[in-house]
PDB file of C-alpha atoms in Angstrom:
ATOM      1  CA  ASP A   1      16.729 100.303 -53.367  1.00  0.00           C
ATOM      2  CA  MET A   2      19.492  98.457 -51.567  1.00  0.00           C
ATOM      3  CA  ASP A   3      20.072  94.777 -50.759  1.00  0.00           C
ATOM      4  CA  LEU A   4      22.808  93.196 -48.705  1.00  0.00           C
ATOM      5  CA  GLN A   5      23.835  89.627 -47.956  1.00  0.00           C
ATOM      6  CA  ALA A   6      26.734  88.622 -45.720  1.00  0.00           C
ATOM      7  CA  VAL A   7      28.172  85.352 -44.472  1.00  0.00           C
ATOM      8  CA  PRO A   8      30.326  86.501 -41.528  1.00  0.00           C
ATOM      9  CA  ALA A   9      30.880  82.972 -40.199  1.00  0.00           C
ATOM     10  CA  GLU A  10      30.351  79.413 -41.365  1.00  0.00           C
ATOM     11  CA  GLY A  11      26.638  78.623 -41.238  1.00  0.00           C
ATOM     12  CA  LEU A  12      25.594  82.222 -40.525  1.00  0.00           C
ATOM     13  CA  THR A  13      23.842  84.230 -43.227  1.00  0.00           C
ATOM     14  CA  LEU A  14      22.615  87.797 -42.738  1.00  0.00           C
ATOM     15  CA  THR A  15      20.406  89.583 -45.259  1.00  0.00           C
ATOM     16  CA  ALA A  16      18.899  93.060 -45.333  1.00  0.00           C
ATOM     17  CA  GLY A  17      17.047  95.296 -47.720  1.00  0.00           C
ATOM     18  CA  LEU A  18      15.949  98.910 -47.779  1.00  0.00           C
ATOM     19  CA  SER A  19      13.822 100.773 -50.298  1.00  0.00           C
ATOM     20  CA  PHE A  20      12.631 104.367 -50.679  1.00  0.00           C
ATOM     21  CA  THR A  21       9.945 105.458 -53.151  1.00  0.00           C
ATOM     22  CA  ASP A  22       8.527 108.971 -53.454  1.00  0.00           C
ATOM     23  CA  GLY A  23       5.359 108.212 -55.392  1.00  0.00           C
ATOM     24  CA  LYS A  24       2.987 111.135 -55.995  1.00  0.00           C
ATOM     25  CA  TYR A  25       0.382 111.829 -58.654  1.00  0.00           C
ATOM     26  CA  THR A  26       1.404 114.823 -60.746  1.00  0.00           C
ATOM     27  CA  ASP A  27      -1.613 114.978 -63.072  1.00  0.00           C
ATOM     28  CA  PHE A  28      -4.698 113.080 -61.870  1.00  0.00           C
ATOM     29  CA  PRO A  29      -7.634 115.556 -61.919  1.00  0.00           C
ATOM     30  CA  ASN A  30     -10.369 112.894 -62.301  1.00  0.00           C
ATOM     31  CA  ALA A  31      -9.688 110.296 -59.597  1.00  0.00           C
ATOM     32  CA  THR A  32     -12.600 108.168 -58.404  1.00  0.00           C
ATOM     33  CA  SER A  33     -13.571 108.490 -54.761  1.00  0.00           C
ATOM     34  CA  TYR A  34     -16.094 106.523 -52.666  1.00  0.00           C
ATOM     35  CA  ALA A  35     -17.453 107.255 -49.196  1.00  0.00           C
ATOM     36  CA  PRO A  36     -16.549 104.621 -46.541  1.00  0.00           C
ATOM     37  CA  THR A  37     -20.201 103.507 -46.451  1.00  0.00           C
ATOM     38  CA  GLY A  38     -20.500 103.168 -50.217  1.00  0.00           C
ATOM     39  CA  GLY A  39     -22.781 104.938 -52.605  1.00  0.00           C
ATOM     40  CA  VAL A  40     -22.219 106.903 -55.752  1.00  0.00           C
ATOM     41  CA  ALA A  41     -18.671 107.533 -56.838  1.00  0.00           C
ATOM     42  CA  THR A  42     -17.455 111.106 -56.967  1.00  0.00           C
ATOM     43  CA  VAL A  43     -14.558 112.591 -58.887  1.00  0.00           C
ATOM     44  CA  VAL A  44     -11.762 114.313 -57.010  1.00  0.00           C
ATOM     45  CA  ASN A  45      -8.491 115.951 -57.950  1.00  0.00           C
ATOM     46  CA  ALA A  46      -5.683 113.647 -56.723  1.00  0.00           C
ATOM     47  CA  ASP A  47      -2.815 115.877 -57.933  1.00  0.00           C
ATOM     48  CA  GLY A  48      -0.066 115.767 -55.301  1.00  0.00           C
ATOM     49  CA  ASN A  49      -1.562 112.771 -53.470  1.00  0.00           C
ATOM     50  CA  ARG A  50       0.541 109.704 -52.669  1.00  0.00           C
ATOM     51  CA  THR A  51       0.281 106.906 -55.239  1.00  0.00           C
ATOM     52  CA  VAL A  52      -1.716 103.802 -54.321  1.00  0.00           C
ATOM     53  CA  ASN A  53       0.041 100.961 -52.438  1.00  0.00           C
ATOM     54  CA  THR A  54       3.368 102.838 -52.400  1.00  0.00           C
ATOM     55  CA  PRO A  55       4.991 103.201 -48.981  1.00  0.00           C
ATOM     56  CA  ARG A  56       7.882 105.654 -48.867  1.00  0.00           C
ATOM     57  CA  TRP A  57      10.036 103.222 -46.897  1.00  0.00           C
ATOM     58  CA  THR A  58      10.251  99.454 -46.697  1.00  0.00           C
ATOM     59  CA  ALA A  59      12.937  97.458 -44.948  1.00  0.00           C
ATOM     60  CA  ASN A  60      13.663  93.844 -44.129  1.00  0.00           C
ATOM     61  CA  SER A  61      16.321  91.795 -42.426  1.00  0.00           C
ATOM     62  CA  ALA A  62      16.895  88.131 -41.706  1.00  0.00           C
ATOM     63  CA  VAL A  63      19.305  85.923 -39.821  1.00  0.00           C
ATOM     64  CA  ASN A  64      19.832  82.268 -40.660  1.00  0.00           C
ATOM     65  CA  TYR A  65      22.209  80.084 -38.643  1.00  0.00           C
ATOM     66  CA  GLU A  66      22.835  76.430 -39.510  1.00  0.00           C
ATOM     67  CA  ILE A  67      24.386  74.204 -36.847  1.00  0.00           C
ATOM     68  CA  PRO A  68      25.585  70.741 -37.883  1.00  0.00           C
ATOM     69  CA  VAL A  69      24.503  67.945 -35.518  1.00  0.00           C
ATOM     70  CA  SER A  70      25.107  64.188 -35.705  1.00  0.00           C
ATOM     71  CA  SER A  71      21.630  63.548 -37.150  1.00  0.00           C
ATOM     72  CA  GLY A  72      21.621  66.402 -39.692  1.00  0.00           C
ATOM     73  CA  LYS A  73      21.427  70.097 -38.889  1.00  0.00           C
ATOM     74  CA  VAL A  74      19.543  72.596 -36.757  1.00  0.00           C
ATOM     75  CA  ILE A  75      18.585  75.880 -38.396  1.00  0.00           C
ATOM     76  CA  LEU A  76      17.743  78.978 -36.357  1.00  0.00           C
ATOM     77  CA  SER A  77      16.169  81.800 -38.318  1.00  0.00           C
ATOM     78  CA  GLY A  78      14.440  85.074 -37.702  1.00  0.00           C
ATOM     79  CA  SER A  79      13.182  87.915 -39.839  1.00  0.00           C
ATOM     80  CA  ALA A  80      11.940  91.444 -39.380  1.00  0.00           C
ATOM     81  CA  SER A  81      10.122  93.640 -41.880  1.00  0.00           C
ATOM     82  CA  TYR A  82       8.915  97.221 -41.938  1.00  0.00           C
ATOM     83  CA  THR A  83       6.402  98.756 -44.339  1.00  0.00           C
ATOM     84  CA  GLY A  84       5.715 102.477 -44.088  1.00  0.00           C
ATOM     85  CA  LYS A  85       2.309 104.109 -44.308  1.00  0.00           C
ATOM     86  CA  PHE A  86       0.573 103.765 -47.670  1.00  0.00           C
ATOM     87  CA  TYR A  87      -2.810 104.531 -49.227  1.00  0.00           C
ATOM     88  CA  PHE A  88      -5.404 102.227 -50.782  1.00  0.00           C
ATOM     89  CA  SER A  89      -6.989 104.817 -53.086  1.00  0.00           C
ATOM     90  CA  ALA A  90      -5.921 107.808 -55.149  1.00  0.00           C
ATOM     91  CA  ASP A  91      -7.985 110.180 -52.990  1.00  0.00           C
ATOM     92  CA  ASN A  92      -5.756 109.111 -50.026  1.00  0.00           C
ATOM     93  CA  ARG A  93      -8.824 108.571 -47.800  1.00  0.00           C
ATOM     94  CA  ALA A  94      -8.067 104.996 -46.736  1.00  0.00           C
ATOM     95  CA  PHE A  95      -4.588 104.052 -45.560  1.00  0.00           C
ATOM     96  CA  GLN A  96      -2.480 101.513 -43.702  1.00  0.00           C
ATOM     97  CA  ASP A  97      -0.246 102.862 -40.932  1.00  0.00           C
ATOM     98  CA  ASP A  98       3.346 101.658 -40.542  1.00  0.00           C
ATOM     99  CA  VAL A  99       3.705  97.920 -39.924  1.00  0.00           C
ATOM    100  CA  PHE A 100       6.646  96.188 -38.245  1.00  0.00           C
ATOM    101  CA  LEU A 101       6.600  92.359 -38.209  1.00  0.00           C
ATOM    102  CA  LEU A 102       8.797  89.725 -36.564  1.00  0.00           C
ATOM    103  CA  ASN A 103       8.920  86.016 -37.457  1.00  0.00           C
ATOM    104  CA  SER A 104      11.096  83.137 -36.249  1.00  0.00           C
ATOM    105  CA  ARG A 105      11.740  79.449 -36.881  1.00  0.00           C
ATOM    106  CA  LEU A 106      13.719  76.612 -35.298  1.00  0.00           C
ATOM    107  CA  ARG A 107      14.154  73.649 -37.639  1.00  0.00           C
ATOM    108  CA  TRP A 108      15.834  70.267 -37.442  1.00  0.00           C
ATOM    109  CA  GLU A 109      16.594  68.655 -40.789  1.00  0.00           C
ATOM    110  CA  ALA A 110      17.852  65.100 -41.357  1.00  0.00           C
ATOM    111  CA  GLU A 111      21.162  64.601 -43.197  1.00  0.00           C
ATOM    112  CA  ASP A 112      19.395  63.490 -46.373  1.00  0.00           C
ATOM    113  CA  ALA A 113      16.856  66.371 -46.052  1.00  0.00           C
ATOM    114  CA  ARG A 114      13.953  63.888 -46.362  1.00  0.00           C
ATOM    115  CA  TYR A 115      12.696  64.621 -42.842  1.00  0.00           C
ATOM    116  CA  HIS A 116      12.393  67.809 -40.863  1.00  0.00           C
ATOM    117  CA  VAL A 117      10.575  69.300 -37.891  1.00  0.00           C
ATOM    118  CA  SER A 118      10.023  73.020 -37.362  1.00  0.00           C
ATOM    119  CA  ILE A 119       8.748  75.173 -34.536  1.00  0.00           C
ATOM    120  CA  TRP A 120       7.750  78.561 -35.911  1.00  0.00           C
ATOM    121  CA  GLY A 121       6.061  81.824 -35.044  1.00  0.00           C
ATOM    122  CA  LYS A 122       4.723  84.602 -37.269  1.00  0.00           C
ATOM    123  CA  ASN A 123       3.667  88.148 -36.400  1.00  0.00           C
ATOM    124  CA  LEU A 124       5.267  87.686 -32.992  1.00  0.00           C
ATOM    125  CA  THR A 125       4.311  91.193 -31.834  1.00  0.00           C
ATOM    126  CA  ASP A 126       0.650  90.418 -32.666  1.00  0.00           C
ATOM    127  CA  LYS A 127       0.354  93.500 -34.893  1.00  0.00           C
ATOM    128  CA  ARG A 128      -3.130  94.079 -36.322  1.00  0.00           C
ATOM    129  CA  TYR A 129      -3.031  95.499 -39.834  1.00  0.00           C
ATOM    130  CA  PHE A 130      -4.984  95.364 -43.079  1.00  0.00           C
ATOM    131  CA  ALA A 131      -4.248  92.295 -45.199  1.00  0.00           C
ATOM    132  CA  GLY A 132      -6.732  93.527 -47.795  1.00  0.00           C
ATOM    133  CA  PHE A 133      -8.748  96.685 -48.333  1.00  0.00           C
ATOM    134  CA  ASN A 134     -11.232  96.997 -51.189  1.00  0.00           C
ATOM    135  CA  ILE A 135     -12.918 100.332 -51.830  1.00  0.00           C
ATOM    136  CA  SER A 136     -16.114 100.186 -53.885  1.00  0.00           C
ATOM    137  CA  ASN A 137     -19.588 101.635 -54.270  1.00  0.00           C
ATOM    138  CA  TYR A 138     -20.734  98.932 -51.780  1.00  0.00           C
ATOM    139  CA  GLY A 139     -18.519 100.391 -49.062  1.00  0.00           C
ATOM    140  CA  ASP A 140     -15.101  99.542 -47.688  1.00  0.00           C
ATOM    141  CA  LEU A 141     -14.462  95.801 -47.518  1.00  0.00           C
ATOM    142  CA  ILE A 142     -11.643  95.098 -45.081  1.00  0.00           C
ATOM    143  CA  GLN A 143      -9.687  91.926 -44.370  1.00  0.00           C
ATOM    144  CA  PHE A 144      -7.458  91.969 -41.306  1.00  0.00           C
ATOM    145  CA  SER A 145      -4.134  90.187 -40.961  1.00  0.00           C
ATOM    146  CA  ALA A 146      -3.693  86.951 -39.069  1.00  0.00           C
ATOM    147  CA  PRO A 147      -2.875  87.463 -35.393  1.00  0.00           C
ATOM    148  CA  ARG A 148       0.257  86.015 -33.796  1.00  0.00           C
ATOM    149  CA  THR A 149       0.459  82.447 -35.059  1.00  0.00           C
ATOM    150  CA  TYR A 150       2.765  79.611 -34.135  1.00  0.00           C
ATOM    151  CA  GLY A 151       3.006  75.916 -34.750  1.00  0.00           C
ATOM    152  CA  ILE A 152       4.971  72.769 -35.325  1.00  0.00           C
ATOM    153  CA  THR A 153       5.342  71.237 -38.769  1.00  0.00           C
TER     154      THR A 153
END
């Protein structure tokens, strides 16, 4: 796990993070497994399988730049994040592929910070991924992520 923050110039902040995890089950002979359509649970040997919700790699970075103006400040910011493939169950049947996300924001803030206006965008590449995945004897219940969203607040 590694984190970095730098302020290379006045008003400019850069941050980054990187993490590696090698999660595997070493002794899990009685893992529960369900078919995608539901039904009776079966028992499987998950020895050697990847651990649940554990991507090998995750990474993030962000840029934040504050520009003083006569009425306060303007803040430009952007972020990127990467989450590697991971599994939702010990049997490693259901998984989420790699996800790369980009977000941005342009914000004006009054000198006293009481007022602000932002124009923002999230998931700018419009990546479709699982926001939730529940495996049960009723079947796989899936919730997808929000699409590209943007707004003014």
